Every structure is written in C-alpha cells, then in structure tokens.
mmCIF file of C-alpha atoms in Angstrom:
data_model
loop_
_atom_site.group_PDB
_atom_site.id
_atom_site.type_symbol
_atom_site.label_atom_id
_atom_site.label_comp_id
_atom_site.label_asym_id
_atom_site.label_seq_id
_atom_site.Cartn_x
_atom_site.Cartn_y
_atom_site.Cartn_z
ATOM 1 C CA MET A 6 -35.904 -26.658 20.756
ATOM 2 C CA ALA A 7 -38.769 -24.726 22.260
ATOM 3 C CA ALA A 8 -36.337 -23.216 24.539
ATOM 4 C CA ARG A 9 -34.108 -21.848 21.729
ATOM 5 C CA ALA A 10 -36.898 -20.588 19.839
ATOM 6 C CA ALA A 11 -38.210 -18.590 22.958
ATOM 7 C CA ALA A 12 -34.679 -17.346 23.629
ATOM 8 C CA ASN A 13 -34.539 -15.989 20.147
ATOM 9 C CA ALA A 14 -38.006 -14.406 20.431
ATOM 10 C CA VAL A 15 -36.715 -12.505 23.604
ATOM 11 C CA SER A 16 -33.465 -11.272 21.621
ATOM 12 C CA ASP A 17 -35.661 -10.247 18.732
ATOM 13 C CA ALA A 18 -38.067 -8.466 21.049
ATOM 14 C CA ALA A 19 -35.099 -6.809 22.984
ATOM 15 C CA ALA A 20 -33.558 -5.764 19.735
ATOM 16 C CA ALA A 21 -36.973 -4.162 18.682
ATOM 17 C CA SER A 22 -37.262 -2.370 22.103
ATOM 18 C CA ASP A 23 -33.625 -1.121 22.147
ATOM 19 C CA PRO A 24 -33.689 2.448 20.923
ATOM 20 C CA ARG A 25 -30.004 2.252 20.074
ATOM 21 C CA ALA A 26 -30.454 -0.595 17.588
ATOM 22 C CA ARG A 27 -30.392 0.653 14.048
ATOM 23 C CA SER A 28 -32.321 -0.291 11.090
ATOM 24 C CA LEU A 29 -30.630 -2.944 8.948
ATOM 25 C CA SER A 30 -30.515 -3.796 5.412
ATOM 26 C CA GLY A 31 -32.179 -7.060 6.379
ATOM 27 C CA ALA A 32 -35.545 -4.952 5.640
ATOM 28 C CA ARG A 33 -35.463 -6.406 2.013
ATOM 29 C CA PRO A 34 -37.963 -9.317 1.952
ATOM 30 C CA ASP A 35 -35.897 -11.702 -0.131
ATOM 31 C CA ARG A 36 -33.563 -11.673 3.077
ATOM 32 C CA LEU A 37 -36.459 -13.334 5.100
ATOM 33 C CA TRP A 38 -37.139 -16.345 2.719
ATOM 34 C CA PRO A 39 -34.130 -18.732 3.912
ATOM 35 C CA LEU A 40 -35.411 -17.757 7.388
ATOM 36 C CA LEU A 41 -39.023 -18.577 6.719
ATOM 37 C CA TRP A 42 -37.998 -21.741 4.957
ATOM 38 C CA ARG A 43 -35.916 -22.962 7.974
ATOM 39 C CA GLN A 44 -38.973 -22.273 10.318
ATOM 40 C CA MET A 45 -41.380 -24.008 8.151
ATOM 41 C CA VAL A 46 -39.399 -27.172 7.693
ATOM 42 C CA ASP A 47 -38.693 -27.267 11.539
ATOM 43 C CA ALA A 48 -42.064 -28.281 12.436
ATOM 44 C CA THR A 49 -41.376 -28.465 16.429
ATOM 45 C CA ASP A 50 -40.405 -24.764 16.332
ATOM 46 C CA PRO A 51 -43.219 -22.351 16.964
ATOM 47 C CA GLY A 52 -41.910 -20.007 14.277
ATOM 48 C CA VAL A 53 -43.497 -17.805 11.804
ATOM 49 C CA THR A 54 -46.679 -18.944 10.376
ATOM 50 C CA ALA A 55 -47.595 -18.930 6.721
ATOM 51 C CA GLY A 56 -49.958 -15.979 7.106
ATOM 52 C CA ASP A 57 -47.083 -14.052 8.836
ATOM 53 C CA GLU A 58 -44.988 -13.786 5.964
ATOM 54 C CA ALA A 59 -47.475 -11.669 3.928
ATOM 55 C CA VAL A 60 -48.132 -9.620 6.878
ATOM 56 C CA VAL A 61 -44.529 -8.914 7.657
ATOM 57 C CA ILE A 62 -43.759 -7.904 4.084
ATOM 58 C CA ALA A 63 -46.917 -5.680 4.045
ATOM 59 C CA LEU A 64 -45.943 -4.244 7.322
ATOM 60 C CA ARG A 65 -42.401 -3.405 5.944
ATOM 61 C CA ALA A 66 -44.041 -1.798 3.004
ATOM 62 C CA ARG A 67 -45.929 0.395 5.514
ATOM 63 C CA ASP A 68 -49.263 -0.958 4.364
ATOM 64 C CA GLU A 69 -51.762 0.729 6.776
ATOM 65 C CA ARG A 70 -54.631 -1.553 6.345
ATOM 66 C CA VAL A 71 -52.589 -4.538 7.541
ATOM 67 C CA PHE A 72 -51.088 -2.467 10.437
ATOM 68 C CA ILE A 73 -54.744 -1.396 11.557
ATOM 69 C CA ASP A 74 -55.816 -4.985 11.515
ATOM 70 C CA LEU A 75 -52.941 -6.023 13.580
ATOM 71 C CA VAL A 76 -53.884 -3.142 16.058
ATOM 72 C CA GLN A 77 -57.629 -3.980 16.180
ATOM 73 C CA ARG A 78 -56.690 -7.664 16.676
ATOM 74 C CA TYR A 79 -54.215 -7.539 19.806
ATOM 75 C CA GLN A 80 -54.905 -4.055 21.356
ATOM 76 C CA ARG A 81 -56.967 -5.472 23.992
ATOM 77 C CA PRO A 82 -55.131 -8.819 24.662
ATOM 78 C CA LEU A 83 -52.115 -6.674 24.901
ATOM 79 C CA LEU A 84 -53.670 -4.404 27.504
ATOM 80 C CA ARG A 85 -54.628 -7.378 29.567
ATOM 81 C CA LEU A 86 -51.076 -8.760 29.536
ATOM 82 C CA ALA A 87 -49.643 -5.337 30.365
ATOM 83 C CA GLN A 88 -52.243 -5.215 33.394
ATOM 84 C CA THR A 89 -50.499 -8.184 34.879
ATOM 85 C CA PHE A 90 -47.294 -6.300 35.195
ATOM 86 C CA VAL A 91 -47.998 -2.849 35.989
ATOM 87 C CA PRO A 92 -50.324 -1.335 38.663
ATOM 88 C CA SER A 93 -52.372 1.114 36.763
ATOM 89 C CA GLN A 94 -54.345 1.242 33.689
ATOM 90 C CA ALA A 95 -52.892 4.429 32.656
ATOM 91 C CA VAL A 96 -49.358 2.842 32.640
ATOM 92 C CA ALA A 97 -50.728 -0.258 30.974
ATOM 93 C CA GLU A 98 -51.882 1.732 28.058
ATOM 94 C CA GLU A 99 -48.630 3.476 27.706
ATOM 95 C CA VAL A 100 -46.892 0.234 27.703
ATOM 96 C CA VAL A 101 -49.095 -1.119 25.045
ATOM 97 C CA GLN A 102 -48.420 2.115 22.968
ATOM 98 C CA ASP A 103 -44.745 1.779 23.514
ATOM 99 C CA THR A 104 -45.022 -1.663 22.327
ATOM 100 C CA TRP A 105 -46.565 -0.747 18.995
ATOM 101 C CA ILE A 106 -44.024 1.922 18.372
ATOM 102 C CA ALA A 107 -41.342 -0.824 18.971
ATOM 103 C CA VAL A 108 -43.111 -3.191 16.718
ATOM 104 C CA ILE A 109 -43.093 -0.495 13.873
ATOM 105 C CA LYS A 110 -39.434 0.283 14.521
ATOM 106 C CA GLY A 111 -38.516 -3.225 14.844
ATOM 107 C CA ILE A 112 -40.451 -4.935 12.085
ATOM 108 C CA ASP A 113 -37.524 -4.411 9.590
ATOM 109 C CA ARG A 114 -35.409 -6.326 11.974
ATOM 110 C CA PHE A 115 -38.005 -8.995 12.813
ATOM 111 C CA GLU A 116 -36.004 -12.266 11.816
ATOM 112 C CA GLY A 117 -39.075 -14.809 11.970
ATOM 113 C CA ARG A 118 -37.546 -16.824 14.727
ATOM 114 C CA SER A 119 -40.871 -16.888 16.511
ATOM 115 C CA SER A 120 -44.309 -16.233 15.167
ATOM 116 C CA LEU A 121 -45.044 -12.361 14.526
ATOM 117 C CA ARG A 122 -47.815 -12.477 17.289
ATOM 118 C CA THR A 123 -45.615 -14.167 19.941
ATOM 119 C CA TRP A 124 -42.920 -11.453 18.917
ATOM 120 C CA VAL A 125 -45.306 -8.769 19.764
ATOM 121 C CA PHE A 126 -46.344 -10.089 22.937
ATOM 122 C CA LYS A 127 -42.781 -10.874 23.863
ATOM 123 C CA ILE A 128 -41.972 -7.036 23.188
ATOM 124 C CA LEU A 129 -44.916 -6.264 25.285
ATOM 125 C CA THR A 130 -43.541 -8.478 28.183
ATOM 126 C CA TYR A 131 -40.104 -6.783 27.776
ATOM 127 C CA GLN A 132 -41.546 -3.212 27.912
ATOM 128 C CA ALA A 133 -43.902 -4.033 30.827
ATOM 129 C CA LYS A 134 -41.171 -5.724 32.993
ATOM 130 C CA SER A 135 -38.662 -2.704 32.484
ATOM 131 C CA ARG A 136 -41.442 -0.285 33.090
ATOM 132 C CA GLY A 137 -42.405 -2.173 36.108
ATOM 133 C CA GLU A 138 -38.751 -2.054 37.400
ATOM 134 C CA ARG A 139 -38.366 1.488 36.584
ATOM 135 C CA GLU A 140 -41.355 2.254 38.945
ATOM 136 C CA ARG A 141 -40.260 -0.213 41.488
ATOM 137 C CA ARG A 142 -43.718 -1.562 41.602
ATOM 138 C CA SER A 143 -43.340 -4.450 39.420
ATOM 139 C CA ILE A 144 -45.525 -7.404 39.932
ATOM 140 C CA PRO A 145 -43.884 -9.857 37.722
ATOM 141 C CA MET A 146 -46.427 -12.390 36.327
ATOM 142 C CA SER A 147 -47.899 -12.563 39.790
ATOM 143 C CA ALA A 148 -51.197 -12.801 38.174
ATOM 144 C CA PHE A 149 -50.081 -15.922 36.465
ATOM 145 C CA GLN A 150 -48.037 -17.311 39.270
ATOM 146 C CA THR A 151 -50.421 -17.115 42.013
ATOM 147 C CA ALA A 152 -53.338 -19.104 40.963
ATOM 148 C CA ASP A 153 -55.233 -15.961 39.771
ATOM 149 C CA GLY A 154 -58.451 -15.757 41.530
ATOM 150 C CA GLY A 155 -57.455 -17.714 44.614
ATOM 151 C CA PRO A 156 -55.911 -21.172 44.731
ATOM 152 C CA ASP A 157 -58.702 -22.872 46.143
ATOM 153 C CA GLU A 158 -61.324 -21.382 43.811
ATOM 154 C CA PRO A 159 -62.841 -24.457 42.257
ATOM 155 C CA ALA A 160 -64.055 -24.782 38.552
ATOM 156 C CA VAL A 161 -67.224 -26.107 39.577
ATOM 157 C CA ASP A 162 -69.025 -25.371 42.804
ATOM 158 C CA PRO A 163 -68.330 -28.116 45.162
ATOM 159 C CA SER A 164 -71.963 -28.293 46.297
ATOM 160 C CA ARG A 165 -72.811 -29.775 43.102
ATOM 161 C CA PHE A 166 -70.872 -32.928 43.850
ATOM 162 C CA ARG A 167 -71.909 -35.358 46.696
ATOM 163 C CA PRO A 168 -69.350 -34.988 49.675
ATOM 164 C CA PRO A 169 -67.222 -37.952 50.649
ATOM 165 C CA GLY A 170 -68.942 -40.075 53.213
ATOM 166 C CA ASP A 171 -72.413 -39.586 51.454
ATOM 167 C CA SER A 172 -74.389 -42.860 51.619
ATOM 168 C CA ARG A 173 -74.917 -42.492 47.866
ATOM 169 C CA VAL A 174 -71.790 -42.380 45.495
ATOM 170 C CA SER A 175 -69.441 -39.796 46.971
ATOM 171 C CA GLY A 176 -67.640 -37.437 44.387
ATOM 172 C CA HIS A 177 -70.728 -37.671 41.845
ATOM 173 C CA TRP A 178 -73.023 -34.745 40.931
ATOM 174 C CA ALA A 179 -75.355 -33.882 43.514
ATOM 175 C CA GLU A 180 -76.681 -31.246 41.147
ATOM 176 C CA PRO A 181 -75.731 -32.478 37.935
ATOM 177 C CA PRO A 182 -75.117 -30.039 34.853
ATOM 178 C CA ALA A 183 -78.717 -28.754 33.643
ATOM 179 C CA ASP A 184 -80.045 -29.734 30.478
ATOM 180 C CA TRP A 185 -79.482 -26.676 28.066
ATOM 181 C CA GLY A 186 -82.500 -27.673 25.838
ATOM 182 C CA SER A 187 -82.667 -28.865 22.422
ATOM 183 C CA ASP A 188 -82.411 -25.515 20.802
ATOM 184 C CA ALA A 189 -79.139 -24.558 22.841
ATOM 185 C CA GLU A 190 -76.853 -24.886 19.704
ATOM 186 C CA THR A 191 -78.973 -22.312 17.984
ATOM 187 C CA ARG A 192 -79.212 -19.984 20.982
ATOM 188 C CA LEU A 193 -75.608 -20.200 21.587
ATOM 189 C CA LEU A 194 -74.942 -18.584 18.123
ATOM 190 C CA GLY A 195 -77.319 -15.641 19.056
ATOM 191 C CA ARG A 196 -76.411 -12.116 20.070
ATOM 192 C CA GLU A 197 -77.711 -12.538 23.495
ATOM 193 C CA ALA A 198 -75.469 -15.554 24.282
ATOM 194 C CA GLN A 199 -72.340 -13.647 22.959
ATOM 195 C CA GLU A 200 -72.995 -10.925 25.344
ATOM 196 C CA VAL A 201 -73.326 -13.451 28.064
ATOM 197 C CA ILE A 202 -70.073 -14.869 27.179
ATOM 198 C CA ALA A 203 -68.457 -11.518 26.842
ATOM 199 C CA SER A 204 -69.604 -10.262 30.296
ATOM 200 C CA ALA A 205 -68.507 -13.464 31.904
ATOM 201 C CA MET A 206 -65.141 -13.104 30.606
ATOM 202 C CA ASP A 207 -65.095 -9.509 31.863
ATOM 203 C CA THR A 208 -65.493 -10.611 35.152
ATOM 204 C CA ARG A 209 -62.430 -12.806 35.298
ATOM 205 C CA PRO A 210 -59.058 -11.377 36.264
ATOM 206 C CA PRO A 211 -57.015 -9.989 33.393
ATOM 207 C CA ALA A 212 -54.643 -13.088 33.123
ATOM 208 C CA GLN A 213 -57.475 -15.656 32.849
ATOM 209 C CA ARG A 214 -59.343 -13.523 30.462
ATOM 210 C CA LEU A 215 -56.149 -13.151 28.427
ATOM 211 C CA VAL A 216 -55.601 -16.894 28.165
ATOM 212 C CA MET A 217 -59.092 -17.648 27.230
ATOM 213 C CA THR A 218 -59.117 -14.747 24.722
ATOM 214 C CA LEU A 219 -56.049 -16.085 23.064
ATOM 215 C CA ARG A 220 -57.029 -19.789 23.117
ATOM 216 C CA ASP A 221 -60.744 -19.605 22.235
ATOM 217 C CA LEU A 222 -61.422 -16.288 20.739
ATOM 218 C CA GLU A 223 -58.130 -15.904 18.692
ATOM 219 C CA GLY A 224 -57.643 -19.663 18.417
ATOM 220 C CA TRP A 225 -53.936 -19.767 19.363
ATOM 221 C CA ASP A 226 -52.593 -23.387 20.606
ATOM 222 C CA SER A 227 -51.479 -23.923 24.091
ATOM 223 C CA THR A 228 -47.633 -23.822 23.249
ATOM 224 C CA GLU A 229 -48.044 -20.560 21.620
ATOM 225 C CA VAL A 230 -49.942 -18.949 24.313
ATOM 226 C CA ARG A 231 -47.296 -20.585 26.846
ATOM 227 C CA THR A 232 -44.451 -19.011 24.712
ATOM 228 C CA ALA A 233 -45.995 -15.698 24.429
ATOM 229 C CA LEU A 234 -46.986 -15.367 27.938
ATOM 230 C CA GLU A 235 -43.873 -17.279 29.517
ATOM 231 C CA ILE A 236 -46.335 -19.397 31.531
ATOM 232 C CA SER A 237 -46.134 -23.127 32.574
ATOM 233 C CA PRO A 238 -48.178 -25.800 30.811
ATOM 234 C CA GLY A 239 -50.117 -26.332 34.117
ATOM 235 C CA ASN A 240 -50.617 -22.750 34.624
ATOM 236 C CA GLN A 241 -52.141 -22.243 31.222
ATOM 237 C CA ARG A 242 -54.481 -25.079 31.732
ATOM 238 C CA VAL A 243 -55.562 -23.880 35.182
ATOM 239 C CA MET A 244 -56.265 -20.447 33.985
ATOM 240 C CA LEU A 245 -58.183 -21.724 30.864
ATOM 241 C CA HIS A 246 -60.425 -24.098 32.899
ATOM 242 C CA ARG A 247 -61.372 -21.519 35.542
ATOM 243 C CA ALA A 248 -62.207 -19.014 32.639
ATOM 244 C CA ARG A 249 -64.000 -21.447 30.595
ATOM 245 C CA SER A 250 -65.961 -22.894 33.635
ATOM 246 C CA LYS A 251 -67.312 -19.456 34.630
ATOM 247 C CA VAL A 252 -68.365 -18.698 31.113
ATOM 248 C CA ARG A 253 -70.185 -22.261 30.926
ATOM 249 C CA ALA A 254 -71.784 -21.411 34.437
ATOM 250 C CA SER A 255 -73.032 -18.038 32.873
ATOM 251 C CA LEU A 256 -74.298 -19.822 29.666
ATOM 252 C CA GLU A 257 -76.105 -22.286 31.864
ATOM 253 C CA ARG A 258 -77.962 -19.525 33.852
ATOM 254 C CA TYR A 259 -78.779 -17.877 30.483
ATOM 255 C CA LEU A 260 -80.074 -20.802 28.851
ATOM 256 C CA THR A 261 -82.119 -22.489 31.744
ATOM 257 C CA GLU A 262 -83.350 -19.200 33.209
ATOM 258 C CA ALA A 263 -84.797 -18.307 29.751
ATOM 259 C CA ALA A 264 -86.371 -21.949 29.797
ATOM 260 C CA ARG A 265 -88.230 -20.853 32.968
ATOM 261 C CA VAL A 266 -89.520 -17.657 31.642
ATOM 262 C CA THR A 267 -91.050 -19.517 28.837
ATOM 263 C CA VAL A 268 -92.916 -21.767 31.146
ATOM 264 C CA ALA A 269 -94.212 -18.784 32.931
ATOM 265 C CA ASP A 270 -95.132 -17.158 29.539
ATOM 266 C CA LEU A 271 -97.065 -20.503 28.806
ATOM 267 C CA GLU A 272 -99.029 -20.439 32.160
ATOM 268 C CA ALA A 273 -99.946 -16.838 31.671
ATOM 269 C CA LEU A 274 -101.182 -17.790 28.003
ATOM 270 C CA PHE A 275 -103.363 -20.554 29.643
ATOM 271 C CA ARG A 276 -104.716 -18.257 32.219
ATOM 272 C CA TYR A 277 -105.386 -15.130 30.113
ATOM 273 C CA GLY A 278 -105.249 -16.369 26.682
ATOM 274 C CA PRO A 279 -103.091 -14.717 23.921
ATOM 275 C CA THR A 280 -102.619 -10.971 24.110
ATOM 276 C CA ARG A 281 -102.941 -8.740 21.021
ATOM 277 C CA MET B 66 -60.409 -31.443 31.726
ATOM 278 C CA THR B 67 -58.465 -28.949 29.616
ATOM 279 C CA GLU B 68 -55.945 -31.648 28.817
ATOM 280 C CA TYR B 69 -58.705 -33.977 27.757
ATOM 281 C CA LEU B 70 -60.296 -31.173 25.504
ATOM 282 C CA ASP B 71 -57.022 -30.352 24.041
ATOM 283 C CA ASP B 72 -56.620 -33.966 23.143
ATOM 284 C CA ALA B 73 -53.219 -33.481 25.107
ATOM 285 C CA MET B 74 -53.711 -36.406 27.477
ATOM 286 C CA PRO B 75 -51.548 -39.495 27.985
ATOM 287 C CA PRO B 76 -53.507 -42.372 26.249
ATOM 288 C CA GLU B 77 -54.104 -44.426 29.359
ATOM 289 C CA ASP B 78 -55.502 -41.339 31.247
ATOM 290 C CA ARG B 79 -57.791 -40.597 28.367
ATOM 291 C CA ASP B 80 -59.013 -44.228 28.408
ATOM 292 C CA ARG B 81 -59.825 -43.909 31.914
ATOM 293 C CA ILE B 82 -61.827 -40.896 31.391
ATOM 294 C CA GLU B 83 -63.623 -42.276 28.448
ATOM 295 C CA LEU B 84 -64.479 -45.416 30.272
ATOM 296 C CA HIS B 85 -66.091 -43.148 32.933
ATOM 297 C CA LEU B 86 -67.857 -41.050 30.396
ATOM 298 C CA SER B 87 -69.279 -44.040 28.795
ATOM 299 C CA ASP B 88 -71.088 -44.772 32.156
ATOM 300 C CA CYS B 89 -71.868 -41.160 33.367
ATOM 301 C CA ASP B 90 -74.449 -38.982 31.688
ATOM 302 C CA ASP B 91 -73.767 -35.962 33.731
ATOM 303 C CA CYS B 92 -69.936 -35.870 32.984
ATOM 304 C CA THR B 93 -70.830 -36.424 29.251
ATOM 305 C CA THR B 94 -73.092 -33.432 29.362
ATOM 306 C CA TYR B 95 -70.579 -31.367 31.291
ATOM 307 C CA ILE B 96 -67.831 -32.066 28.718
ATOM 308 C CA GLU B 97 -70.215 -31.452 25.775
ATOM 309 C CA GLN B 98 -71.366 -28.099 27.340
ATOM 310 C CA MET B 99 -67.603 -27.142 27.808
ATOM 311 C CA ARG B 100 -67.187 -27.893 24.045
ATOM 312 C CA GLN B 101 -70.153 -25.773 23.178
ATOM 313 C CA THR B 102 -68.966 -22.916 25.504
ATOM 314 C CA ILE B 103 -65.644 -22.928 23.648
ATOM 315 C CA SER B 104 -67.177 -23.145 20.144
ATOM 316 C CA ALA B 105 -69.646 -20.186 21.030
ATOM 317 C CA THR B 106 -66.684 -18.196 22.427
ATOM 318 C CA GLY B 107 -65.001 -18.645 19.220
ATOM 319 C CA GLN B 108 -67.901 -16.978 17.357
ATOM 320 C CA ILE B 109 -67.357 -13.800 19.277
ATOM 321 C CA ARG B 110 -65.746 -10.824 17.350
ATOM 322 C CA PRO B 111 -64.134 -8.153 19.370
ATOM 323 C CA ASP B 112 -65.670 -4.642 19.029
ATOM 324 C CA HIS B 113 -63.636 -2.237 17.201
ATOM 325 C CA LEU B 114 -61.402 0.126 19.080
ATOM 326 C CA PRO B 115 -62.074 3.790 19.522
ATOM 327 C CA GLY B 116 -60.625 5.669 16.461
ATOM 328 C CA SER B 117 -58.365 7.851 18.529
ATOM 329 C CA VAL B 118 -56.352 4.862 19.701
ATOM 330 C CA VAL B 119 -55.806 3.774 15.925
ATOM 331 C CA ASP B 120 -55.182 7.247 14.715
ATOM 332 C CA GLN B 121 -52.425 7.926 17.035
ATOM 333 C CA LEU B 122 -50.727 4.661 16.246
ATOM 334 C CA LEU B 123 -51.242 5.369 12.519
ATOM 335 C CA ALA B 124 -49.687 8.589 12.699
ATOM 336 C CA VAL B 125 -46.513 6.896 14.113
ATOM 337 C CA PHE B 126 -46.779 4.202 11.406
ATOM 338 C CA ARG B 127 -46.710 6.962 8.596
ATOM 339 C CA GLU B 128 -43.828 8.901 10.297
ATOM 340 C CA SER B 129 -41.709 5.856 10.376
ATOM 341 C CA ARG B 130 -42.230 5.554 6.540
ATOM 342 C CA ARG B 131 -41.068 9.155 6.049
ATOM 343 C CA THR B 132 -37.895 8.793 8.178
ATOM 344 C CA GLY B 133 -37.284 5.410 7.200
ATOM 345 C CA SER B 134 -36.707 4.221 10.751
#
C-alpha cells in the first residue's frame, strides 16, 4: 500500500516536472473530491491530509498568501534536501527554484495520491536527481546512505559510559546526564535556548538537519519523512537520533554552564556585596 | 531510543526498556531530557526568507495565472 502511494507520488511528481505535460481540465476542484475521499478512508495510505484540500484549492485559485506561506515553510528544508544531491549551494538553490516552478505548473494536475508536502519533496528529488545526472556529479542520496557524519559517530560520548571490564558495572553511565535544574522547562522556552538549538542544528550535516527539522520542527511523522526523502526506517531513526543527541548535548552545556555562572555571581555577591 | 520515543517499539522490547528505566535514574533523566529537547525544538519558528526569494517566485506564480499554465 505504501509502495503504491510512493509510486503514485513519483508519477505525480514526474508529471509536474515534465514540461511537455499539458494542463488538464482536472483543475476543477470538484474533480478532486472523489480522490480526497478515497485517500481519507484509506487510513494506511499517507495521502492528502485534511489541511491539504484547502491549500490545493487556494493554490489553484492562485491565492498568493497561501503560496507565500508554503514557500516560507519549505524553502529551507527543500534547500537542505537539494544539497544532498548536488555539489554546490548555487545549484541547490536553482533546483529549489525549479521545484517551485514545477509545483506552480503542476498543481492543477496534482491528484492527491500523496500529501501535498510529500509531493513537493518528491518533485525536488526528481529535479535534483536529473540535475545531478546532467552534471555527472550526482551524489544520489549519499548523505542518507552513508551514515552521515561517520558510521562510528556515537550519539552519546562513549567516555560517559563505564568501559567493559570496569570493576563497577560496565555499560553504565560514568558521567551521567547532568541535572538541568528546576527551571529548565521555563528556560527551554526562552529565546536563548532556541538560539542554542538552532545553532546546534546548523552544525549537523544537511541530511540530519533536514530529518530533524521535518520531524521535530514541522511535526511530520516518521512514515511521511521516509516517503518524502526515500530513506529506510533505520536510516531515518539513526539520523534523527544523532541530530537530537547533539542538540540535547548543546542544551546540556547551555543549561549547566549558566548554572555555574550563577554560582560565581553568588560568590562575587558574598565577597563584594550588591553592586548598584 | 528513537523507536522508544516514537512509541514504535515491539511491546517486549518496550517492556525491557521500561523495566530498566524503573531502576535507572540516569537513563530516565536522559530520556526525559530528550523529550524536553524535542518539545523545545518544536517551539522554534523559522526565520522569514529574504524578500527577494519570495518576490521572484511570486512573479512566476502571478505569471502562471495570466497564461493559465
């Protein structure tokens, strides 16, 4: 079932990218409903979502606000996906640009066999692959297939676990996760914490950053991410885990270093008294 | 870990992990911190794109209405 949906999504995407394909009378919204209904009753099929219907209709009516929202939302994730296929930032940007043009041209023919966002990402993949082949420098999904950041890169620094053979219990935490403090929950919502998260994500390879963005920032589920990026369940998990672990480690540094500063401040206070 | 957080684990593996967690404060803390990390990440709203990127695409979007392509 999922395979069929994926195949359909690809053919939709291919049609949208094909400059020879002509506009169809299927542009009329009433033609969409039987398809939408079929998707909605078929719960195992990652097809159009309830929110998609309104967006598709608005795009067909050339609603600029809806189009801008879509671009704002997916421009950066699409750029990251493009970066996994083509060697330069400039080419990646062109691929994203071509993808949006294909979306605009293809929206009247979008049949709702996948969710709208999956469809957009499939078009990107199709564009990026053919672009990569044209340039003979394609790195097809290499960022996803090699473990992306080195196969041996552990999610938690191994020095934090007791080594095998340690007289104490091996495999247990030697340096356990630090206490984040009682105000962690509040501080995590603050602007500073958000900046810490954003810059930790920025240090990740594009594929990892992309998976974490779609899962945790955009709230996609694992099936949809796998379908849109054409990656295996295991790969999706590994990349997500690595990215999340790095972000967690950065938050740990941020939350515990700040606590040390507070202690230093208190000491200064005892020594010198309050400053005005 | 990710399977556990996704609630996508076979029940027997899940039971094994929960049995361990019931007895290990450090791992419990770690899992809880991962949950907090995920939820804090979900609060981030992406910055807006430079106007030029949007304007270029908007021009194509408007053009497509006129030509009906």
